[in-house]
Short mmCIF file of C-alpha atoms in Angstrom, two decimals:
data_model
loop_
_atom_site.label_atom_id
_atom_site.label_comp_id
_atom_site.label_asym_id
_atom_site.label_seq_id
_atom_site.Cartn_x
_atom_site.Cartn_y
_atom_site.Cartn_z
CA MET A 10 -32.55 9.80 -19.02
CA LYS A 11 -29.57 8.39 -16.83
CA GLU A 12 -29.53 12.06 -14.84
CA ILE A 13 -33.12 11.07 -13.78
CA LEU A 14 -32.79 7.44 -13.18
CA SER A 15 -29.48 8.45 -11.08
CA ASP A 16 -31.68 10.94 -9.23
CA VAL A 17 -34.47 7.99 -8.42
CA ILE A 18 -32.04 5.35 -7.60
CA LYS A 19 -30.27 7.99 -5.05
CA ARG A 20 -34.16 8.96 -3.23
CA LEU A 21 -34.81 5.33 -3.64
CA ARG A 22 -32.18 4.48 -1.42
CA ASN A 23 -32.93 6.83 0.95
CA GLY A 24 -36.22 6.30 1.94
CA GLU A 25 -37.81 9.05 0.41
CA TYR A 26 -40.90 7.96 -1.52
CA LYS A 27 -43.42 7.07 1.30
CA ASN A 28 -46.42 5.80 -0.36
CA GLU A 29 -48.21 4.42 -2.70
CA GLU A 30 -48.66 7.53 -4.50
CA HIS A 31 -44.94 8.91 -4.00
CA VAL A 32 -44.23 6.48 -6.14
CA ARG A 33 -46.29 7.63 -8.98
CA LEU A 34 -46.48 10.67 -9.18
CA SER A 35 -42.84 11.51 -8.15
CA LEU A 36 -41.05 8.96 -9.32
CA VAL A 37 -43.28 6.70 -12.79
CA CYS A 38 -44.90 10.01 -14.16
CA ARG A 39 -41.44 11.84 -13.98
CA ILE A 40 -40.48 9.04 -15.76
CA LEU A 41 -42.99 8.41 -18.38
CA GLU A 42 -42.45 12.54 -19.08
CA TYR A 43 -39.69 12.01 -20.22
CA LEU A 44 -40.48 8.52 -22.24
CA GLY A 45 -41.99 11.10 -24.58
CA TRP A 46 -45.87 11.13 -22.57
CA ASP A 47 -47.57 13.88 -22.02
CA ILE A 48 -48.23 13.56 -18.84
CA TRP A 49 -50.43 17.03 -18.50
CA ASN A 50 -53.04 14.92 -20.86
CA PRO A 51 -55.53 13.33 -19.00
CA ARG A 52 -57.35 11.63 -21.69
CA GLU A 53 -53.36 9.60 -22.15
CA VAL A 54 -51.86 9.35 -19.46
CA PHE A 55 -54.85 8.36 -17.78
CA SER A 56 -54.72 7.38 -13.31
CA GLU A 57 -57.50 5.47 -12.42
CA PHE A 58 -58.62 4.15 -15.32
CA ALA A 59 -62.15 2.05 -14.73
CA ALA A 60 -60.94 -0.56 -17.06
CA ILE A 61 -63.85 -2.66 -15.66
CA PRO A 62 -67.13 -0.73 -15.98
CA GLN A 63 -69.17 -2.44 -14.60
CA GLU A 64 -67.12 -2.34 -11.66
CA ASP A 65 -66.03 1.03 -10.30
CA ALA A 66 -63.88 -0.47 -7.77
CA SER A 67 -61.07 -1.41 -10.19
CA ARG A 68 -59.26 0.70 -11.24
CA VAL A 69 -56.22 1.01 -12.88
CA ASP A 70 -53.55 3.14 -11.40
CA ILE A 71 -52.12 4.46 -14.62
CA ALA A 72 -53.26 4.08 -18.50
CA LEU A 73 -51.68 5.26 -21.22
CA PHE A 74 -53.77 6.06 -24.20
CA MET A 75 -52.44 5.67 -27.60
CA PRO A 76 -52.28 8.87 -29.70
CA PRO A 77 -53.94 10.27 -31.44
CA GLN A 78 -57.00 9.15 -31.69
CA LEU A 79 -56.53 7.82 -27.36
CA LEU A 80 -58.81 5.71 -28.21
CA ARG A 81 -58.03 2.55 -26.33
CA PRO A 82 -55.25 1.73 -23.91
CA ALA A 83 -51.86 0.69 -24.83
CA VAL A 84 -50.81 0.58 -21.76
CA PHE A 85 -51.64 -0.26 -17.67
CA ILE A 86 -49.34 0.32 -14.86
CA GLU A 87 -50.27 -0.73 -11.67
CA VAL A 88 -48.03 0.89 -8.70
CA LYS A 89 -47.47 -0.01 -5.30
CA ALA A 90 -45.55 1.20 -2.49
CA VAL A 91 -42.10 0.46 -2.76
CA GLY A 92 -40.92 -3.07 -0.98
CA LYS A 93 -43.98 -3.74 -1.21
CA LEU A 94 -44.16 -5.95 -4.54
CA ALA A 95 -42.81 -9.22 -4.36
CA ALA A 96 -45.27 -9.46 -1.13
CA THR A 97 -48.09 -9.16 -3.03
CA ILE A 98 -46.88 -10.52 -6.73
CA GLN A 99 -49.65 -12.99 -6.87
CA SER A 100 -52.50 -10.84 -6.08
CA ALA A 101 -50.84 -7.77 -8.87
CA GLU A 102 -50.54 -9.91 -11.68
CA LEU A 103 -54.82 -11.45 -10.63
CA GLN A 104 -55.68 -7.84 -11.19
CA LEU A 105 -53.83 -6.86 -13.60
CA ARG A 106 -55.58 -10.37 -16.17
CA ASN A 107 -59.00 -8.60 -14.78
CA TYR A 108 -58.40 -5.57 -16.22
CA ASN A 109 -57.21 -6.68 -19.44
CA ARG A 110 -60.13 -9.14 -20.06
CA ASN A 111 -62.49 -5.67 -21.37
CA ASN A 112 -59.49 -3.71 -22.77
CA GLN A 113 -56.67 -5.48 -23.62
CA ALA A 114 -53.56 -3.13 -23.06
CA ASP A 115 -50.45 -3.76 -25.64
CA ILE A 116 -48.23 -4.22 -22.61
CA SER A 117 -49.08 -4.45 -19.12
CA ILE A 118 -46.26 -2.79 -15.89
CA LEU A 119 -46.23 -3.94 -12.03
CA THR A 120 -43.84 -1.27 -10.22
CA ASP A 121 -43.15 -0.35 -7.00
CA GLY A 122 -40.69 2.05 -7.91
CA GLN A 123 -37.80 0.41 -8.23
CA ILE A 124 -38.29 -3.10 -9.15
CA TRP A 125 -40.42 -2.96 -12.64
CA HIS A 126 -42.48 -6.22 -14.24
CA PHE A 127 -43.34 -6.24 -17.71
CA TYR A 128 -46.42 -8.33 -19.01
CA LEU A 129 -46.91 -9.13 -23.15
CA SER A 130 -51.37 -8.89 -21.99
CA SER A 131 -51.81 -11.14 -25.21
CA ALA A 132 -48.90 -13.96 -25.28
CA SER A 133 -50.50 -17.13 -24.07
CA GLY A 134 -50.59 -18.87 -20.75
CA GLU A 135 -50.69 -18.09 -16.74
CA PHE A 136 -50.60 -14.00 -16.57
CA SER A 137 -47.13 -14.61 -14.56
CA ASP A 138 -45.91 -16.47 -17.72
CA LYS A 139 -46.25 -13.10 -19.98
CA CYS A 140 -43.89 -11.58 -18.10
CA PHE A 141 -41.26 -10.53 -20.57
CA GLU A 142 -38.42 -8.24 -18.53
CA LYS A 143 -38.23 -7.24 -15.14
CA LEU A 144 -36.05 -4.32 -13.79
CA ASP A 145 -34.60 -3.70 -10.53
CA LEU A 146 -33.17 0.19 -10.28
CA CYS A 147 -31.36 -0.63 -7.79
CA ALA A 148 -29.21 -3.96 -7.82
CA SER A 149 -26.02 -3.38 -8.15
CA ASP A 150 -24.93 -5.55 -11.45
CA ILE A 151 -26.94 -3.57 -13.86
CA SER A 152 -25.98 -0.41 -14.56
CA LEU A 153 -28.13 3.06 -15.93
CA ASP A 154 -27.66 2.10 -19.80
CA ASP A 155 -28.79 -1.35 -19.05
CA LEU A 156 -32.14 0.13 -17.58
CA GLU A 157 -32.77 3.03 -20.29
CA LEU A 158 -31.94 0.54 -22.72
CA GLY A 159 -35.06 -1.56 -21.14
CA PHE A 160 -37.62 1.80 -19.92
CA ASP A 161 -36.81 2.82 -23.84
CA THR A 162 -37.78 -0.24 -25.73
CA PHE A 163 -40.99 -1.53 -23.83
CA LEU A 164 -42.00 2.01 -22.66
CA SER A 165 -41.00 5.20 -24.08
CA LYS A 166 -44.50 6.90 -26.99
CA GLU A 167 -42.38 5.90 -29.88
CA ALA A 168 -41.96 1.92 -28.97
CA ILE A 169 -45.21 1.89 -27.80
CA GLN A 170 -46.88 3.54 -31.02
CA SER A 171 -44.65 1.75 -33.58
CA GLY A 172 -45.14 -1.11 -32.04
CA LYS A 173 -41.40 -2.05 -31.45
CA ALA A 174 -42.50 -2.11 -27.62
CA VAL A 175 -44.54 -5.78 -28.72
CA GLU A 176 -42.86 -7.05 -30.77
CA GLU A 177 -39.77 -7.04 -28.91
CA ALA A 178 -41.17 -8.25 -26.08
CA ARG A 179 -42.50 -11.57 -27.99
CA ILE A 180 -38.59 -12.17 -28.91
CA TYR A 181 -38.14 -11.36 -25.20
CA LEU A 182 -40.40 -14.50 -24.21
CA LYS A 183 -39.57 -16.73 -27.34
CA ARG A 184 -36.57 -16.68 -25.76
CA THR A 185 -34.80 -20.38 -23.34
CA ASP A 186 -34.03 -19.02 -19.22
CA ALA A 187 -30.59 -19.94 -20.91
CA GLU A 188 -31.20 -17.13 -23.83
CA ARG A 189 -32.58 -14.59 -20.97
CA ILE A 190 -29.36 -15.21 -18.57
CA MET A 191 -26.74 -14.91 -21.49
CA TYR A 192 -28.23 -11.55 -22.99
CA GLU A 193 -28.00 -10.39 -19.53
CA MET A 194 -24.58 -11.36 -18.90
CA LEU A 195 -23.56 -9.69 -22.30
CA PRO A 196 -23.29 -6.49 -20.91
CA ILE A 197 -21.97 -7.26 -17.72
CA ALA A 198 -19.09 -9.44 -19.17
CA GLN A 199 -18.48 -6.15 -21.13
CA ARG A 200 -18.11 -4.34 -18.09
CA ASP A 201 -16.17 -6.21 -16.84
CA SER A 202 -13.08 -6.94 -19.66
CA ASP A 203 -13.22 -3.20 -19.80
CA GLU A 204 -12.50 -3.37 -16.28
CA ASP A 205 -9.22 -5.89 -16.05
CA PRO A 206 -8.06 -5.63 -19.84
CA THR A 207 -6.24 -8.88 -19.24
CA MET A 208 -10.09 -10.91 -19.35
CA SER A 209 -10.93 -11.27 -22.84
CA LEU A 210 -15.24 -10.31 -23.58
CA ILE A 211 -15.12 -14.11 -24.13
CA ASP A 212 -13.62 -15.35 -20.47
CA CYS A 213 -15.62 -12.19 -19.28
CA PHE A 214 -18.86 -13.83 -21.14
CA ILE A 215 -18.38 -17.66 -20.01
CA LYS A 216 -17.19 -16.78 -16.22
CA ARG A 217 -20.62 -14.98 -15.40
CA CYS A 218 -22.88 -17.26 -17.69
CA VAL A 219 -21.44 -20.68 -15.54
CA GLU A 220 -22.10 -18.36 -11.79
CA ARG A 221 -25.56 -18.17 -13.19
CA GLY A 222 -26.06 -21.92 -14.05
CA VAL A 223 -25.46 -21.97 -17.70
CA GLU A 224 -22.96 -23.81 -19.53
CA CYS A 225 -21.90 -21.86 -22.78
CA PRO A 226 -18.59 -23.29 -24.63
CA SER A 227 -16.49 -21.21 -26.12
CA ASP A 228 -18.17 -21.05 -29.89
CA LYS A 229 -20.83 -20.65 -28.16
CA ALA A 230 -20.00 -17.90 -26.27
CA LEU A 231 -17.86 -16.62 -29.71
CA ASN A 232 -21.47 -16.36 -31.86
CA PHE A 233 -23.59 -15.24 -29.79
CA ILE A 234 -22.13 -12.48 -28.83
CA LYS A 235 -20.73 -11.65 -32.36
CA ASN A 236 -24.77 -11.94 -32.85
CA ASN A 237 -25.96 -9.57 -29.94
CA ARG A 238 -22.71 -7.14 -30.27
CA HIS A 239 -25.55 -4.20 -29.50
CA ARG A 240 -25.93 -5.93 -25.92
CA SER A 241 -22.66 -4.72 -24.93
CA ILE A 242 -22.14 -1.50 -23.20
CA ASN A 243 -18.90 0.64 -23.86
CA THR A 244 -18.60 1.95 -20.56
CA ASN A 245 -15.51 4.25 -21.12
CA SER A 246 -17.74 6.46 -23.17
CA THR A 247 -17.53 9.84 -20.23
CA THR A 248 -21.58 10.03 -20.68
CA THR A 249 -22.06 6.05 -18.86
CA ILE A 250 -22.62 6.65 -15.00
CA THR A 251 -23.02 3.73 -13.54
CA ARG A 252 -22.97 2.01 -9.85
CA SER A 253 -21.75 -1.80 -11.24
CA THR A 254 -18.49 -0.12 -13.17
CA GLN A 255 -16.97 0.90 -10.23
CA ILE A 256 -15.83 -2.30 -9.10
CA ALA A 257 -12.75 -2.85 -10.62
CA SER A 258 -12.64 -6.37 -10.96
CA ASN A 259 -14.40 -9.75 -9.87
CA ILE A 260 -12.33 -11.71 -8.09
CA PRO A 261 -14.05 -14.53 -6.70
CA LEU A 262 -12.38 -16.15 -2.85
CA SER A 263 -10.21 -18.75 -4.72
CA ILE A 264 -7.66 -15.89 -5.64
CA SER A 265 -4.38 -17.28 -5.12
CA SER A 266 -5.41 -19.69 -8.74
CA GLN A 267 -6.08 -17.14 -10.33
CA ILE A 268 -2.76 -15.29 -9.72
CA GLN A 269 -0.90 -18.62 -10.50
CA LYS A 270 -2.88 -18.54 -13.43
CA GLY A 271 -2.34 -14.90 -14.66
CA LEU A 272 -5.75 -13.31 -14.22
CA PHE A 273 -5.58 -10.71 -12.78
CA LYS A 274 -3.41 -8.08 -12.34
CA GLN A 275 -1.33 -7.89 -9.14
CA SER A 276 -1.87 -4.51 -8.58
CA SER A 277 -5.96 -5.37 -7.99
CA ILE A 278 -4.77 -8.07 -6.22
CA ASP A 279 -3.12 -6.07 -3.50
CA GLN A 280 -6.53 -3.84 -3.50
CA ILE A 281 -8.37 -6.78 -1.94
CA LEU A 282 -9.69 -7.43 1.69
CA VAL A 283 -10.72 -10.27 2.92
CA LEU A 284 -12.93 -10.98 6.20
CA GLN A 285 -12.98 -14.45 8.07
CA ASN A 286 -14.49 -16.33 11.64
CA LYS A 287 -14.52 -19.63 13.01
CA ARG A 288 -18.22 -20.20 12.91
CA GLY A 289 -17.90 -20.41 8.69
CA ALA A 290 -17.39 -16.42 7.44
CA GLN A 291 -15.37 -16.08 3.93
CA ALA A 292 -15.66 -13.18 2.26
CA SER A 293 -13.66 -11.27 -0.46
CA GLY A 294 -14.66 -7.37 -1.60
CA LYS A 295 -13.03 -4.15 -1.87
CA GLU A 296 -13.98 -0.82 -0.62
CA MET A 297 -14.16 1.96 -3.37
CA PRO A 298 -13.03 5.37 -3.04
CA THR A 299 -17.16 6.80 -2.59
CA GLY A 300 -16.43 4.85 1.22
CA ALA A 301 -18.93 2.23 -0.86
CA PHE A 302 -17.73 -1.24 -0.38
CA ILE A 303 -18.46 -4.41 -3.12
CA VAL A 304 -18.69 -8.19 -1.55
CA PHE A 305 -17.80 -10.27 -4.19
CA ALA A 306 -20.03 -12.89 -5.52
CA ASP A 307 -18.85 -16.50 -3.81
CA SER A 308 -18.86 -15.14 -0.54
CA ILE A 309 -20.06 -16.85 2.83
CA ALA A 310 -21.95 -15.11 5.29
CA ALA A 311 -21.88 -16.70 8.71
CA ASP A 312 -25.09 -17.53 10.89
CA ALA A 313 -26.51 -14.68 12.65
CA THR A 314 -25.85 -14.39 16.41
CA PRO A 315 -28.28 -13.76 18.60
CA GLY A 316 -27.40 -10.60 19.70
CA PHE A 317 -27.24 -9.45 16.51
CA LYS A 318 -31.29 -8.63 16.21
CA ASP A 319 -31.17 -6.15 18.53
CA ASP A 320 -28.28 -4.37 15.57
CA GLU A 321 -29.24 -0.11 15.94
CA LYS A 322 -27.60 0.45 12.68
CA GLY A 323 -30.13 -1.92 10.69
CA TYR A 324 -27.75 -3.80 9.53
CA TYR A 325 -29.74 -7.10 10.92
CA LEU A 326 -32.45 -5.90 8.61
CA LEU A 327 -30.59 -6.15 5.57
CA TYR A 328 -28.86 -9.11 6.71
CA SER A 329 -32.31 -10.20 6.42
CA LYS A 330 -33.86 -8.56 3.51
CA LEU A 331 -30.72 -10.13 1.74
CA ILE A 332 -31.98 -13.40 2.50
CA LYS A 333 -35.33 -12.95 1.92
CA ASP A 334 -34.78 -11.64 -1.17
CA GLY A 335 -32.62 -14.71 -2.12
CA ILE A 336 -28.93 -12.78 -3.00
CA LEU A 337 -28.17 -14.33 0.07
CA ILE A 338 -28.45 -18.52 -0.21
CA PRO A 339 -28.66 -20.85 2.97
CA GLN A 340 -26.36 -23.08 2.85
CA ASN A 341 -25.12 -26.70 4.73
CA GLN A 342 -20.80 -26.80 5.65
CA ASN A 343 -19.93 -29.01 7.78
CA GLY A 344 -23.43 -29.20 9.83
CA THR A 345 -23.23 -25.77 9.96
CA ARG A 346 -25.65 -23.29 8.15
CA VAL A 347 -24.19 -20.05 5.97
CA TYR A 348 -25.10 -17.91 3.47
CA LYS A 349 -23.83 -18.30 0.41
CA LEU A 350 -23.60 -14.36 -1.71
CA ILE A 351 -25.18 -15.24 -4.98
CA ARG A 352 -23.87 -11.96 -7.33
CA ASP A 353 -21.70 -9.25 -6.19
CA TYR A 354 -23.14 -7.35 -4.19
CA GLU A 355 -22.28 -3.18 -3.15
CA PHE A 356 -22.61 -2.05 0.45
CA LYS A 357 -22.94 1.65 1.39
CA ALA A 358 -20.46 0.72 3.81
CA LYS A 359 -18.01 -1.86 5.11
CA SER A 360 -19.48 -1.81 8.64
CA ALA A 361 -22.15 -2.76 6.62
CA ALA A 362 -20.39 -5.35 4.73
CA ALA A 363 -18.55 -7.05 7.74
CA SER A 364 -21.05 -7.35 9.94
CA VAL A 365 -23.41 -9.25 7.80
CA PHE A 366 -21.43 -10.90 6.72
CA MET A 367 -19.92 -12.11 10.00
CA GLY A 368 -23.27 -12.22 11.52
CA THR A 369 -23.15 -9.21 13.79
CA SER A 370 -22.85 -6.36 14.68
CA ALA A 371 -18.82 -4.88 13.54
CA SER A 372 -16.91 -2.43 12.91
CA GLY A 373 -15.38 -2.70 9.69
CA PRO A 374 -12.10 -1.80 9.03
CA LYS A 375 -11.36 -4.75 12.10
CA GLU A 376 -12.61 -7.21 10.35
CA TRP A 377 -11.84 -6.84 6.84
CA LYS A 378 -7.97 -7.74 5.79
CA LYS A 379 -5.09 -7.58 3.63
CA LYS A 380 -5.37 -10.31 1.78
#
């Protein structure tokens, strides 16, 4: 499935899915077929299903029916055009809630191709509270292994038929917010540890949890890792293809103090580039062999200059999107508005990273300098 996901991600980034129908046919159905669903059987993969018989306008984009009898819908999937889910999430959740009034599906899904929200329809509370899993295919901190695990667990035909999808969904919903973050951070910490042998898995795990606002003492971290090692991912496998594993090391801005503690190899530090300007920009990152550029979490972006809005390369639009998506968080720094990066982020080019963090059009090589 990794090859399919990798190709889908590439097409998402290239903007090839132009409308909702592209997402439904060329993306969602492609994934469903791999997960074992017979997309050529309209009784099993039912498009435009009338979930409310008396209301002809209320039709689910895709309803998956439980084989072999095919008598009841097991999954509802509501599809939006790429990038449209965030702006319509409340109305879309209301749609799904109404679809489930007459024909309750086990699992309900909202997706725009890139973002996937999974809901346990039978759970109590508001429909938004029923959401137990969210996947972002283009997020820089999630691997293809993580994505494959999510789809296999909650959307494969086998998992739906056996009832394991619902069972796992109930477990996910019972977790506290802190536990969910810990589950999300474990495979990421595993990759951090694999990429920097000087850092233990426990240290990487604690660091990642703290970055997300979860305090995790060593004994608690150790017990959690022991009980959930199946969530860790062996990134040394030759079949593993990830975007996040290209990050050689996640170096915070306080690099000098980390060197003194011996937490990073000097060879890794030599490759770190930094950027700053008088308007508050202070960032660190690393250029990848592919030409992409990783900016590390906690980096600070300057406020945009008036002229940045006229940028012809689209970097101002990217800058605005990162703020809108909550990846760049506004802060006040000595009376100056700046933006803090909440997680590592992969840019397509050094110039894109430089422009976003300088808050103005930039070339890249000129702004990023060796530490």
